[in-house]
mmCIF file of C-alpha atoms in Angstrom:
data_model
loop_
_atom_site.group_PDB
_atom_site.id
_atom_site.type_symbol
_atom_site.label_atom_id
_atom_site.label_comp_id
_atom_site.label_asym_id
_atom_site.label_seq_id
_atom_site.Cartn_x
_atom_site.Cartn_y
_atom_site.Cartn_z
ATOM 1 C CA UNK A 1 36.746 0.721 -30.417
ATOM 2 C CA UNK A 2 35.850 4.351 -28.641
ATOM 3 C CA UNK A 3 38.614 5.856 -30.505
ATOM 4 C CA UNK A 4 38.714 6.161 -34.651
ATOM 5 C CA UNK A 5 41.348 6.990 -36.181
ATOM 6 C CA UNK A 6 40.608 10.645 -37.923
ATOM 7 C CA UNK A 7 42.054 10.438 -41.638
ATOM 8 C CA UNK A 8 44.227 13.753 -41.759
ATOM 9 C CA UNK A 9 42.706 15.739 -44.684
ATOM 10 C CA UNK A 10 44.937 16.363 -47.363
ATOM 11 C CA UNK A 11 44.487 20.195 -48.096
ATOM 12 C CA UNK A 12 43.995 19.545 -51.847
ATOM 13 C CA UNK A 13 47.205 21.833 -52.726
ATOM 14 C CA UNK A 14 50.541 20.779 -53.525
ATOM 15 C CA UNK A 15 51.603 22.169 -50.524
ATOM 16 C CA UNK A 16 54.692 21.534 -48.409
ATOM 17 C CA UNK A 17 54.334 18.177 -46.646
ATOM 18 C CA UNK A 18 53.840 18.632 -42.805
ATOM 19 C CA UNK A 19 55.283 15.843 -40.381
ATOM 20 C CA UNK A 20 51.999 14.385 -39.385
ATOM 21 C CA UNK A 21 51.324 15.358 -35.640
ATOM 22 C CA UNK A 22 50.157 12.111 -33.462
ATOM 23 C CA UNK A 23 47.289 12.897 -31.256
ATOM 24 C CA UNK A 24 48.407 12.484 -27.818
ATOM 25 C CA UNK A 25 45.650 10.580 -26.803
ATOM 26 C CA UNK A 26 45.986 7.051 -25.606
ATOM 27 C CA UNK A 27 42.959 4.648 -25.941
ATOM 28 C CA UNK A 28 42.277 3.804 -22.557
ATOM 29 C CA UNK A 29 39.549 1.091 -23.333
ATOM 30 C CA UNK A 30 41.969 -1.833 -22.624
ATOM 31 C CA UNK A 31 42.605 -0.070 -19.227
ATOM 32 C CA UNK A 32 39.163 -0.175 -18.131
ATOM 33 C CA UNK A 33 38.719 -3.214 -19.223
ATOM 34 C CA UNK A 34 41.949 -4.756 -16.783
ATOM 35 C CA UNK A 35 40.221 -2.927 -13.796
ATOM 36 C CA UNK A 36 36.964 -4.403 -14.242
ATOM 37 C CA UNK A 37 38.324 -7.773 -14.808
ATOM 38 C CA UNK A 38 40.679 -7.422 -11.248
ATOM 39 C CA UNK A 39 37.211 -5.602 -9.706
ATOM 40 C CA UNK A 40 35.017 -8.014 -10.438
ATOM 41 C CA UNK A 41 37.809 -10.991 -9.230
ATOM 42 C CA UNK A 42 37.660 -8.880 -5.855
ATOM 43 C CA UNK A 43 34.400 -9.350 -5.774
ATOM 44 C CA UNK A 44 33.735 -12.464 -6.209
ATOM 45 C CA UNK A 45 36.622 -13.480 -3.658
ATOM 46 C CA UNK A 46 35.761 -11.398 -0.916
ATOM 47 C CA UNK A 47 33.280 -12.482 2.282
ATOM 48 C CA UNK A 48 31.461 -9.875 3.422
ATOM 49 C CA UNK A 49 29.128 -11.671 6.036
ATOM 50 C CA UNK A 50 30.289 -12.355 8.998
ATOM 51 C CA UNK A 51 28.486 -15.430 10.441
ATOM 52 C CA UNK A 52 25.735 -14.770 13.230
ATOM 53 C CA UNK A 53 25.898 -16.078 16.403
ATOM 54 C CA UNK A 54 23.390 -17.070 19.100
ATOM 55 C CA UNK A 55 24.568 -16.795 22.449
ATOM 56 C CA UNK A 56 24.232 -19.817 24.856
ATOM 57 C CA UNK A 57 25.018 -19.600 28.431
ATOM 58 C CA UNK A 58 23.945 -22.985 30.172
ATOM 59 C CA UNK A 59 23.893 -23.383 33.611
ATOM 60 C CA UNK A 60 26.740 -23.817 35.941
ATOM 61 C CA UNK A 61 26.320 -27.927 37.136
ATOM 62 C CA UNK A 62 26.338 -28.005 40.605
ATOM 63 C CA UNK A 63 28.861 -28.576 42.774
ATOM 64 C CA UNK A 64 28.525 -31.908 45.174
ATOM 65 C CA UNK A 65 28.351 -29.724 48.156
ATOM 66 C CA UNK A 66 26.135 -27.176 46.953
ATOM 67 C CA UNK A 67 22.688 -26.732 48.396
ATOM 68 C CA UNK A 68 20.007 -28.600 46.690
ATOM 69 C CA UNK A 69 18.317 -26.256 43.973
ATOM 70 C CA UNK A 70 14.224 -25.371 44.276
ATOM 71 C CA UNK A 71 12.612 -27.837 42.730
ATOM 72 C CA UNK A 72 10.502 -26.860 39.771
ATOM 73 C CA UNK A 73 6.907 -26.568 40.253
ATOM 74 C CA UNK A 74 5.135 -28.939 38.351
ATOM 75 C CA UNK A 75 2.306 -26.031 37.444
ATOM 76 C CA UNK A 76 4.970 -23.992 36.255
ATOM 77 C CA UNK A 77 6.726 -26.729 33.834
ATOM 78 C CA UNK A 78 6.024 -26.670 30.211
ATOM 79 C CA UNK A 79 7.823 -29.501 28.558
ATOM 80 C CA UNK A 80 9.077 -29.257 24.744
ATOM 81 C CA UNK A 81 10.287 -32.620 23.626
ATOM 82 C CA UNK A 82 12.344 -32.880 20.101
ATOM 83 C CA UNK A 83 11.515 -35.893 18.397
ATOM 84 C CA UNK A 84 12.422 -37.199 14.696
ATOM 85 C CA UNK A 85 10.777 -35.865 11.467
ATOM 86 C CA UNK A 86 11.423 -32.561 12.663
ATOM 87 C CA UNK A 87 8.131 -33.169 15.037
ATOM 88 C CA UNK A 88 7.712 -31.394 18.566
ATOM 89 C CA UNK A 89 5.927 -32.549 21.515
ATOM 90 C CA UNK A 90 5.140 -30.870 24.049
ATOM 91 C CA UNK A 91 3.353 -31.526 27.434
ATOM 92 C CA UNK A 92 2.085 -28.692 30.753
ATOM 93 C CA UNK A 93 3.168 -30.361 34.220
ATOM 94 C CA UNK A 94 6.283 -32.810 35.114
ATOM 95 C CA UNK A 95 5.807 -36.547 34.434
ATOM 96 C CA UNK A 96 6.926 -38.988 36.960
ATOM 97 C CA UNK A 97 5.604 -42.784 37.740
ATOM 98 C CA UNK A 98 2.325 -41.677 38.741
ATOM 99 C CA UNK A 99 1.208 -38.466 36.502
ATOM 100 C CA UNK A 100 0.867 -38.767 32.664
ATOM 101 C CA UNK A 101 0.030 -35.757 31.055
ATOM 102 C CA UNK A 102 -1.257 -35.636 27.630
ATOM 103 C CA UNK A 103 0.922 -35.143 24.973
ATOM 104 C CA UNK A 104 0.597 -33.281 22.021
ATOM 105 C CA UNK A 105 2.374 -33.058 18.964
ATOM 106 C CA UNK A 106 3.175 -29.905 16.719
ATOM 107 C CA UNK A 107 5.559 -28.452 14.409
ATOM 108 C CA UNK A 108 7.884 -25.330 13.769
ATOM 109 C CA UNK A 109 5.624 -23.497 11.500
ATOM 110 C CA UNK A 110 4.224 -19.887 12.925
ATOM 111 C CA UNK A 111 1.486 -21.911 13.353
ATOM 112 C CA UNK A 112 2.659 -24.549 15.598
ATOM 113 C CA UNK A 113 5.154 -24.261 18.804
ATOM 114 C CA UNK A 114 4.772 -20.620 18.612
ATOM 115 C CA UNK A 115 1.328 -20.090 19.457
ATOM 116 C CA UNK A 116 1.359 -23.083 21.970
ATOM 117 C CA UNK A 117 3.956 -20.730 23.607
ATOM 118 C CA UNK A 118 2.284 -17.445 23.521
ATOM 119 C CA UNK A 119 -0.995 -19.428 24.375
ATOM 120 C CA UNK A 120 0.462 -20.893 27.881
ATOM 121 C CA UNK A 121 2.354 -17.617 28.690
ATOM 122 C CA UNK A 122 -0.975 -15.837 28.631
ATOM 123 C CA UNK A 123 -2.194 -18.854 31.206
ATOM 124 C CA UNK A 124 0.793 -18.993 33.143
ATOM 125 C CA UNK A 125 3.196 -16.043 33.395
ATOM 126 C CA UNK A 126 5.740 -17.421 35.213
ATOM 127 C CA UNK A 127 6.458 -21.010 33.138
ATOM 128 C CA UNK A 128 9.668 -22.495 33.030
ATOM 129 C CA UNK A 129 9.745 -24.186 29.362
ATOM 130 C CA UNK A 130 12.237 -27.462 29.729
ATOM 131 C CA UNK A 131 13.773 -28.429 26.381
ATOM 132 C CA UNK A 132 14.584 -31.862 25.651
ATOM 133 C CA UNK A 133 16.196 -32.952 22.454
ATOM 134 C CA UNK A 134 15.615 -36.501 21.743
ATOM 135 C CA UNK A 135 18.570 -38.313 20.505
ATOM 136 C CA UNK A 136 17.067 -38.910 16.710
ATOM 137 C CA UNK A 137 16.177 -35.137 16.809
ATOM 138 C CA UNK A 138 18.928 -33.092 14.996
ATOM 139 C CA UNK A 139 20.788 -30.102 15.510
ATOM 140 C CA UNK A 140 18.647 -27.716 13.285
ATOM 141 C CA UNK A 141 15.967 -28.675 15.678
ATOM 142 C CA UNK A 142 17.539 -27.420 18.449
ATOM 143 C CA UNK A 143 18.643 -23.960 17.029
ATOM 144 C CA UNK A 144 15.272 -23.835 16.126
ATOM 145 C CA UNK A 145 13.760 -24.217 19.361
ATOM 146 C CA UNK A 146 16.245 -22.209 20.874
ATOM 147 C CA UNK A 147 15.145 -19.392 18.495
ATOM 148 C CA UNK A 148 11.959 -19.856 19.055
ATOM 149 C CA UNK A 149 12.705 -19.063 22.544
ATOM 150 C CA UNK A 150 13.907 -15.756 21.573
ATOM 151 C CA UNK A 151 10.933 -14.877 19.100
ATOM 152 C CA UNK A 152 8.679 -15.358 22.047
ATOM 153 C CA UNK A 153 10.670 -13.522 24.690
ATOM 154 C CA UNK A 154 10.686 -16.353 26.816
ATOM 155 C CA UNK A 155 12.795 -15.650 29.883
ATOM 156 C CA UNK A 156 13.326 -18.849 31.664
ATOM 157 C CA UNK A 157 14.483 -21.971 29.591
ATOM 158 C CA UNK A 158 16.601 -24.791 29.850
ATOM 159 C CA UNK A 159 18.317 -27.416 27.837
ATOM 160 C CA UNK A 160 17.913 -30.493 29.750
ATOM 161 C CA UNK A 161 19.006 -34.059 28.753
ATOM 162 C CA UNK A 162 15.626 -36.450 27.994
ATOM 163 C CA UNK A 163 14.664 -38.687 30.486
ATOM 164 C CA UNK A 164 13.722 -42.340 30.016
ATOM 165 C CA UNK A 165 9.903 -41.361 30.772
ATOM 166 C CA UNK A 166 9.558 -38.858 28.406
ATOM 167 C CA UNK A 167 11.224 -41.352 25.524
ATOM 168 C CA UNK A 168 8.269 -43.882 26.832
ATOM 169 C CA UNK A 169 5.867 -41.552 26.872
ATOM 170 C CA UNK A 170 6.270 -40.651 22.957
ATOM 171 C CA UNK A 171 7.112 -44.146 22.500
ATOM 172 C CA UNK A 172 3.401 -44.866 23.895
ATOM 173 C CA UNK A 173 1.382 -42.089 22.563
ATOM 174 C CA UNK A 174 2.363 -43.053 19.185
ATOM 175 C CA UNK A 175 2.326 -39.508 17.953
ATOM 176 C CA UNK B 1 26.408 29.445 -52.452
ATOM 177 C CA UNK B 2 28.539 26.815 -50.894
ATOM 178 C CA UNK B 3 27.179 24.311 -49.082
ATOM 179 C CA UNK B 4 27.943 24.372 -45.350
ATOM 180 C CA UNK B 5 29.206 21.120 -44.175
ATOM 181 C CA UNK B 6 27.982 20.177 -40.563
ATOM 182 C CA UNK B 7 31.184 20.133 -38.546
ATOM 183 C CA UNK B 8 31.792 16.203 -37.253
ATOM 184 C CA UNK B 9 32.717 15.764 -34.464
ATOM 185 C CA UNK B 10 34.680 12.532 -33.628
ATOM 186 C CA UNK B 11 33.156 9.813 -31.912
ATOM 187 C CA UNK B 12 35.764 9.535 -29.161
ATOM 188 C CA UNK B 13 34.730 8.788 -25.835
ATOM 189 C CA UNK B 14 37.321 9.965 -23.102
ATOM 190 C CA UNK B 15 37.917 6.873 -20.619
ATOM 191 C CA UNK B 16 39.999 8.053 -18.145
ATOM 192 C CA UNK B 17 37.566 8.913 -15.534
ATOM 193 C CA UNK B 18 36.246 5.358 -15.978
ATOM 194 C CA UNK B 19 39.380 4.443 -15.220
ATOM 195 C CA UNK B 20 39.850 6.111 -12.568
ATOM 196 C CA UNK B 21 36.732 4.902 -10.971
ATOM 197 C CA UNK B 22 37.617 1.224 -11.709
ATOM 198 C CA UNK B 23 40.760 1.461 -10.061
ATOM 199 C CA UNK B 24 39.818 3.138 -7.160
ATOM 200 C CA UNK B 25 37.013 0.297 -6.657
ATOM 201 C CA UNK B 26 39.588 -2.404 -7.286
ATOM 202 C CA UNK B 27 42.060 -0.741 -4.204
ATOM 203 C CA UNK B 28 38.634 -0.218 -2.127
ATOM 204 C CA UNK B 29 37.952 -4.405 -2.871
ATOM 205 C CA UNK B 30 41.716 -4.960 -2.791
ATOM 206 C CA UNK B 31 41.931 -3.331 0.665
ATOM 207 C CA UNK B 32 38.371 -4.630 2.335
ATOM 208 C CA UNK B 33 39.181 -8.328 1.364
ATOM 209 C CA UNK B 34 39.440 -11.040 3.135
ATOM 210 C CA UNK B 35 40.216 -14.171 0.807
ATOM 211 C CA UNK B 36 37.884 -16.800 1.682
ATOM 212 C CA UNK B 37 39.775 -19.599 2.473
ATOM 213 C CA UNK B 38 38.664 -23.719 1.348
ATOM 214 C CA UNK B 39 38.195 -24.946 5.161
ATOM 215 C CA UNK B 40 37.980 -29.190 5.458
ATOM 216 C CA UNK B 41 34.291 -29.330 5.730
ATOM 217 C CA UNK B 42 31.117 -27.473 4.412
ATOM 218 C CA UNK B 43 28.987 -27.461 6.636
ATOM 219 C CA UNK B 44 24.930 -25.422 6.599
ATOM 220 C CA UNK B 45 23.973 -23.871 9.129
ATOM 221 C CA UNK B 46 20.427 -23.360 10.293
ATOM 222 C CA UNK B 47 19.024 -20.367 10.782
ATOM 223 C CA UNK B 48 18.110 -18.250 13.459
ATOM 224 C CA UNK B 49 16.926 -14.588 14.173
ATOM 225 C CA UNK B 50 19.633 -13.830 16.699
ATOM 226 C CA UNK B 51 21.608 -10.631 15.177
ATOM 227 C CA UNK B 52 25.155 -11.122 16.973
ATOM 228 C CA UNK B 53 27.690 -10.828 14.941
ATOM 229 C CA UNK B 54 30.931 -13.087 15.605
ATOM 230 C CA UNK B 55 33.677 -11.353 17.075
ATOM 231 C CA UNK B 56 36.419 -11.073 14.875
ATOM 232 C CA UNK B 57 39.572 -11.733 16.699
ATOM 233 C CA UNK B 58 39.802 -14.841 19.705
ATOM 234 C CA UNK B 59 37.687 -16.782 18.531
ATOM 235 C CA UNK B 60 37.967 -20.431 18.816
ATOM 236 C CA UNK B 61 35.715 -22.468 16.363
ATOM 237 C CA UNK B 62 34.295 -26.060 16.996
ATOM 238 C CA UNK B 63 32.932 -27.463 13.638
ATOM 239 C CA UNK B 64 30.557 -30.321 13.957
ATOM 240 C CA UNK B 65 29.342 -31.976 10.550
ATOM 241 C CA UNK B 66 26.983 -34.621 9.904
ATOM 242 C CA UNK B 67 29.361 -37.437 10.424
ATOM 243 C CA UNK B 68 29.914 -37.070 14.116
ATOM 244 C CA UNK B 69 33.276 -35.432 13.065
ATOM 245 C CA UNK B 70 34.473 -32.308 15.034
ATOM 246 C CA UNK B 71 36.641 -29.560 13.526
ATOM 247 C CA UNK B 72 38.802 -27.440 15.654
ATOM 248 C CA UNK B 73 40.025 -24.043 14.298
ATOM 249 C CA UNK B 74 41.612 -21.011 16.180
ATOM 250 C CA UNK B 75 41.952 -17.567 14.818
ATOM 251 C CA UNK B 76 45.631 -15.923 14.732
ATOM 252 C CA UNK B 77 48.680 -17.602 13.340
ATOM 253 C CA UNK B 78 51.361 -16.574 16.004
ATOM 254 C CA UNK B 79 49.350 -18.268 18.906
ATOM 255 C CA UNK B 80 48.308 -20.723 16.928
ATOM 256 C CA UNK B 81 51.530 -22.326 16.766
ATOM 257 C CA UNK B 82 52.021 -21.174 20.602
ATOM 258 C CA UNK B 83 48.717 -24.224 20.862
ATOM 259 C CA UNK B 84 50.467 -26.421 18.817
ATOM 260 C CA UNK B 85 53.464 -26.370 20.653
ATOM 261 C CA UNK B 86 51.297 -26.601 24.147
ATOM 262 C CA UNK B 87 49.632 -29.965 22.308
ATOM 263 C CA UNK B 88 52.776 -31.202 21.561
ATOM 264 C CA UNK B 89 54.593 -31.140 24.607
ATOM 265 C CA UNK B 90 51.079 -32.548 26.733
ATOM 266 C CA UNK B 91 51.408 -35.452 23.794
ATOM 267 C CA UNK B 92 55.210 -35.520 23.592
ATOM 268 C CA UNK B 93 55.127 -34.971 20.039
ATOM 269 C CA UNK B 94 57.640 -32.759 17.867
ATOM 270 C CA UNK B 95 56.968 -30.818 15.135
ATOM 271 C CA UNK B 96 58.930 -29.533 12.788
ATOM 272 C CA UNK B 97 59.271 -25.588 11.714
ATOM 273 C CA UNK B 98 57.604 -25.977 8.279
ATOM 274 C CA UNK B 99 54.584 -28.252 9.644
ATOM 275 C CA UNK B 100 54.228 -25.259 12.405
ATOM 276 C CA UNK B 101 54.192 -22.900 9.454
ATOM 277 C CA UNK B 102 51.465 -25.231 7.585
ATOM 278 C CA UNK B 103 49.729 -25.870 10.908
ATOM 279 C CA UNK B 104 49.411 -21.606 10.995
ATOM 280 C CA UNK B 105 48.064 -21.550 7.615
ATOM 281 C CA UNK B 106 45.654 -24.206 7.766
ATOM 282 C CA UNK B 107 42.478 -23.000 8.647
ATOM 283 C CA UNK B 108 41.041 -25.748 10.379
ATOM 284 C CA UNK B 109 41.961 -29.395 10.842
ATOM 285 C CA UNK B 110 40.135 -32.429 12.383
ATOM 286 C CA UNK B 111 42.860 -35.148 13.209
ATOM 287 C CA UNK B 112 43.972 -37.318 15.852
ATOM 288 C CA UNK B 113 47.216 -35.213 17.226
ATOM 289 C CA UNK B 114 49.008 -38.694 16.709
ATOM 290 C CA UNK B 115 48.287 -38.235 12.689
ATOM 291 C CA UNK B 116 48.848 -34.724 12.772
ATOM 292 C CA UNK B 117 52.674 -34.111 11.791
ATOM 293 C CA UNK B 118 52.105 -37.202 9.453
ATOM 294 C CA UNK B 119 48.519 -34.913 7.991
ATOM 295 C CA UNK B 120 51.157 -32.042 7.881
ATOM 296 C CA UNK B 121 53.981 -33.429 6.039
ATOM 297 C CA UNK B 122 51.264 -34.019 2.835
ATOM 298 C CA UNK B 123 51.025 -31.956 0.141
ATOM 299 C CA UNK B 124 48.436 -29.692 -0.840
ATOM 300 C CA UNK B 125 46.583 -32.041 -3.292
ATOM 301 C CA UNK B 126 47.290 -34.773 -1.138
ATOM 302 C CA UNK B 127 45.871 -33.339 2.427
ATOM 303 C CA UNK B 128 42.598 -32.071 0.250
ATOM 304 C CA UNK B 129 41.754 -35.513 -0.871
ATOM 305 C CA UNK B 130 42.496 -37.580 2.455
ATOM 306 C CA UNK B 131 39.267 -37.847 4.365
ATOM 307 C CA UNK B 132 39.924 -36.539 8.119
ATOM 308 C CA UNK B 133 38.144 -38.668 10.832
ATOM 309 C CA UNK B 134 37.730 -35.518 12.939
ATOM 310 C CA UNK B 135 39.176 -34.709 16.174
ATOM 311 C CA UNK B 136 38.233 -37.507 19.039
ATOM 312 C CA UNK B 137 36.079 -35.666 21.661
ATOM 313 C CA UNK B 138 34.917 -39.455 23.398
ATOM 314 C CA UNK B 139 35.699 -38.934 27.584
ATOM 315 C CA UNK B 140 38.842 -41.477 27.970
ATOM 316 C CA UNK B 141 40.342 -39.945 24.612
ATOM 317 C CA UNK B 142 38.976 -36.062 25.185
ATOM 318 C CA UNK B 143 41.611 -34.356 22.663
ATOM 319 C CA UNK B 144 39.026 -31.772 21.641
ATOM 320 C CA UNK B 145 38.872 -30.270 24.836
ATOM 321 C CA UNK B 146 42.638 -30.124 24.965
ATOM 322 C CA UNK B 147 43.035 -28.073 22.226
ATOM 323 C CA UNK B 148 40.737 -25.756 23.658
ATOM 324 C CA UNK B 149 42.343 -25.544 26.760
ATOM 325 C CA UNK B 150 45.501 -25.037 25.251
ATOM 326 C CA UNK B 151 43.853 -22.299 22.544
ATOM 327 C CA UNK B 152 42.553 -20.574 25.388
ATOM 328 C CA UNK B 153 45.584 -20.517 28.219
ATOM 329 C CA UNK B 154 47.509 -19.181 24.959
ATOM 330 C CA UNK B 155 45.270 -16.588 24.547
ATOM 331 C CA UNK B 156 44.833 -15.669 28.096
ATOM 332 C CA UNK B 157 48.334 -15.111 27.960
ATOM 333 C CA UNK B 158 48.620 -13.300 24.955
ATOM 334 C CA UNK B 159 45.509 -10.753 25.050
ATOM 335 C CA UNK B 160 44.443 -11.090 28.779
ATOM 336 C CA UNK B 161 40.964 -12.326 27.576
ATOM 337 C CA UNK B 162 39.662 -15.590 27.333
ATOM 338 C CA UNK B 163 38.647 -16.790 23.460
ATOM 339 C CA UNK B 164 35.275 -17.013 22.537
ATOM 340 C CA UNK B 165 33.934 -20.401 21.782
ATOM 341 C CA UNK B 166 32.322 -20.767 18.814
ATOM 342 C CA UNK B 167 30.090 -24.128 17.765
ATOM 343 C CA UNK B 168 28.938 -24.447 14.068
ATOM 344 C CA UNK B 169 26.967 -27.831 13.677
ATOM 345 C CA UNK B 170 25.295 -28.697 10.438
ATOM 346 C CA UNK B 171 21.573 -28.267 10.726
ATOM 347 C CA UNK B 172 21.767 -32.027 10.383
ATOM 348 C CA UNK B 173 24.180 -33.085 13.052
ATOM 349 C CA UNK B 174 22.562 -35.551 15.041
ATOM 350 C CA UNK B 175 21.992 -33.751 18.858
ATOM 351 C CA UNK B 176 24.089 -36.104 20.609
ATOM 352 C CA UNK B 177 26.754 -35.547 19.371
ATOM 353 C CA UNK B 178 26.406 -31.809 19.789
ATOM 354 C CA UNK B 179 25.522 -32.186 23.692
ATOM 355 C CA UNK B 180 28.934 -34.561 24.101
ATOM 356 C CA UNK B 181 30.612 -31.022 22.847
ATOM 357 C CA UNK B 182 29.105 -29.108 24.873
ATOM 358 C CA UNK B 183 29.204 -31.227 28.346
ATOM 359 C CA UNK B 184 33.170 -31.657 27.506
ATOM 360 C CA UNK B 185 32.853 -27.483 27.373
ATOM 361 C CA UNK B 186 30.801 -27.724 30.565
ATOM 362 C CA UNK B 187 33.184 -30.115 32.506
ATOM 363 C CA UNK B 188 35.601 -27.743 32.027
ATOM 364 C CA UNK B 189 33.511 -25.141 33.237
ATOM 365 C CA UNK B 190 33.094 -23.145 30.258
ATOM 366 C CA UNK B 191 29.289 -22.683 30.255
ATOM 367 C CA UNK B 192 29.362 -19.517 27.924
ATOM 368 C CA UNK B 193 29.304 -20.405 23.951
ATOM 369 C CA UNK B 194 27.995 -19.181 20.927
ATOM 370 C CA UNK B 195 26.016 -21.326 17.963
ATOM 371 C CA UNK B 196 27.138 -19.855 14.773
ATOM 372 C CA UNK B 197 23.720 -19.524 12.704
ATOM 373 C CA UNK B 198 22.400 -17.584 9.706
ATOM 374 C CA UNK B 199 20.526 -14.855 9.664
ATOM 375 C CA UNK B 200 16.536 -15.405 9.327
ATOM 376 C CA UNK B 201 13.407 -12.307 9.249
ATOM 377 C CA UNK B 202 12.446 -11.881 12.837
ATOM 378 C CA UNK B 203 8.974 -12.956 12.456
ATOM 379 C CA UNK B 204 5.906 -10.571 14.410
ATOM 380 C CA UNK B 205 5.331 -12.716 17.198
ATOM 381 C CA UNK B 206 1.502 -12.723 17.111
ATOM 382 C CA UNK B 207 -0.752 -12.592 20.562
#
């Protein structure tokens, strides 16, 4: 292939026959060939990435002797509930039996739970976002929440189970 | 006037530098790799922007996939079989050298410890068709939780550092059973964890 064989020229005359020399050159095509083949098997084998990891720390439960923690202040609550579909609800304040604050519904897009966010923050500096992953919500939901947490440099957040009111009150807005 | 013959040159192309360079790529690849091993379940995992990288060493990895089923998986063959033989003795179960060599090898597993030296004993073929009901995490029958006890009193011992825990769920595990994980973590007071995720463009947060 990238070697061809030179025809040794016959000086014309009846000369005296000279032992051919070889040319000490070895084709080195099938070589290079070999490498690439065991290069390009590396290659294909190998993992470069490393996974990424987002670090969780929850809270420490509390002990049954421990003081009882400050409650949250229901002007500082912002609620994020997970629901199916991939939807997200959200609500400002704490429900209980007697409040029921309006729910809204939104999504994960730029758009959507992000600006809600940035929008309250500007209101209320100090909220406390609670999130609460409904049980027909899935996992992605949750990371995605959680990132969005990050994206918006919110400070104080919590994963907190969802309570039977907030499952009613989705259940009744119909959302 | 005789006519002058341009001198040919042969068309020979040297290849030993090419060579050269192939080889030394193949010992750069040959040296950097780390074989990517066939683990029991695929599993996707969403996305975030977070740009942590796992640790390389201690690590101990929780796998949840979309059928409820947990994964366990430690890194580090000598105390792996250190954990095995903590599990065993807690479930007075014995295991034989060569299914402690297979357990090391394994990557991950997700088995009932009472089907494990039976999972063990199969052969290759055999354990990569048999479906494995993952590891029972449920609070009477917490075996999950065991092996990470056991994972990480090994590694305390051997490193003076406690593992990192690792969860990667499938972006579709349902978030129950992903908060039963992590409460089990919690009861045993390990409240520090990471998510394994991919990597996403940090978006401009707009204000």
């Amino acid at each position: 292939m990238a070697e061809i064989q030179q025809q040794a020229d016959s000086g014309g005359k009846g000369g005296k026959k000279r032992a051919k020399k070889m040319s000490t050159k070895i084709d080195m095509t099938p070589m290079v060939d070999l490498a690439f083949l065991l290069l390009t098997f590396f290659m294909l084998t190998t993992t470069f990435a490393k996974p990424n990891v987002m670090q969780i720390t929850m809270p420490v439960p509390p002990e049954p002797n421990d003081p009882e923690p400050l409650a949250l202040k229901a002007s500082e609550a912002f609620t994020v509930l997970l629901g199916e579909k991939n939807k997200v609800y959200y609500y400002e304040g704490l429900v209980d039996a007697t409040s029921k604050p309006e729910l809204k519904v939104t999504d994960f897009s730029s758009n959507g739970i992000r600006k809600t966010l940035l929008e309250r923050r500007s209101r209320v500096p100090n909220t406390t976002v609670l999130i609460k992953p409904a049980d027909n919500s899935n996992y992605k939901n949750m990371v995605d929440i959680l990132d969005e947490m990050n994206i918006t440099q919110q400070k104080k957040y919590a994963l907190v189970d969802i309570s039977k009111d907030d499952s009613d009150l989705i259940q009744s807005s119909g959302l | 006037m005789p006519k002058v013959k341009p001198h040919r040159t042969s068309p020979s192309l040297d290849m030993t530098p090419m060579v050269d360079l192939a080889f030394l790529l193949v010992t750069f690849f040959m040296l950097t790799a780390t074989p990517s091993e066939d683990v029991a379940v695929v599993v996707d995992t969403p996305s975030s922007t977070s740009e942590k990288q796992l640790p390389e060493k201690n690590v101990v990895q929780l796998t949840i996939d979309k059928d409820k089923r947990v994964f366990f998986s430690m890194s580090g063959q000598p105390i792996k079989i250190k954990t095995l033989d903590q599990i065993a003795g807690k479930y007075n179960l014995t295991f034989t050298p060569a299914q402690k060599q297979r357990f090391a090898a394994l990557p991950d597993f997700g088995v009932p410890v009472q089907q494990l030296p039976a999972y063990l004993s199969l052969s290759t073929e055999d354990r990569k068709a048999y479906k494995q009901p993952g590891i029972p995490y449920d609070s009477l029958n917490n075996q999950m939780i065991e092996w990470v006890m056991a994972a990480r009193s090994v590694s305390v011992g051997q490193f003076q550092q406690a593992p990192y825990i690792a969860i990667k769920g499938d972006g579709q595990a349902d978030v129950p059973t992903v908060k039963d994980v992590i409460e089990s973590l919690q009861e045993k007071k390990l409240n520090r964890f990471y998510l394994i995720t991919d990597l996403e463009m940090q978006p401009v947060a707009s204000k």
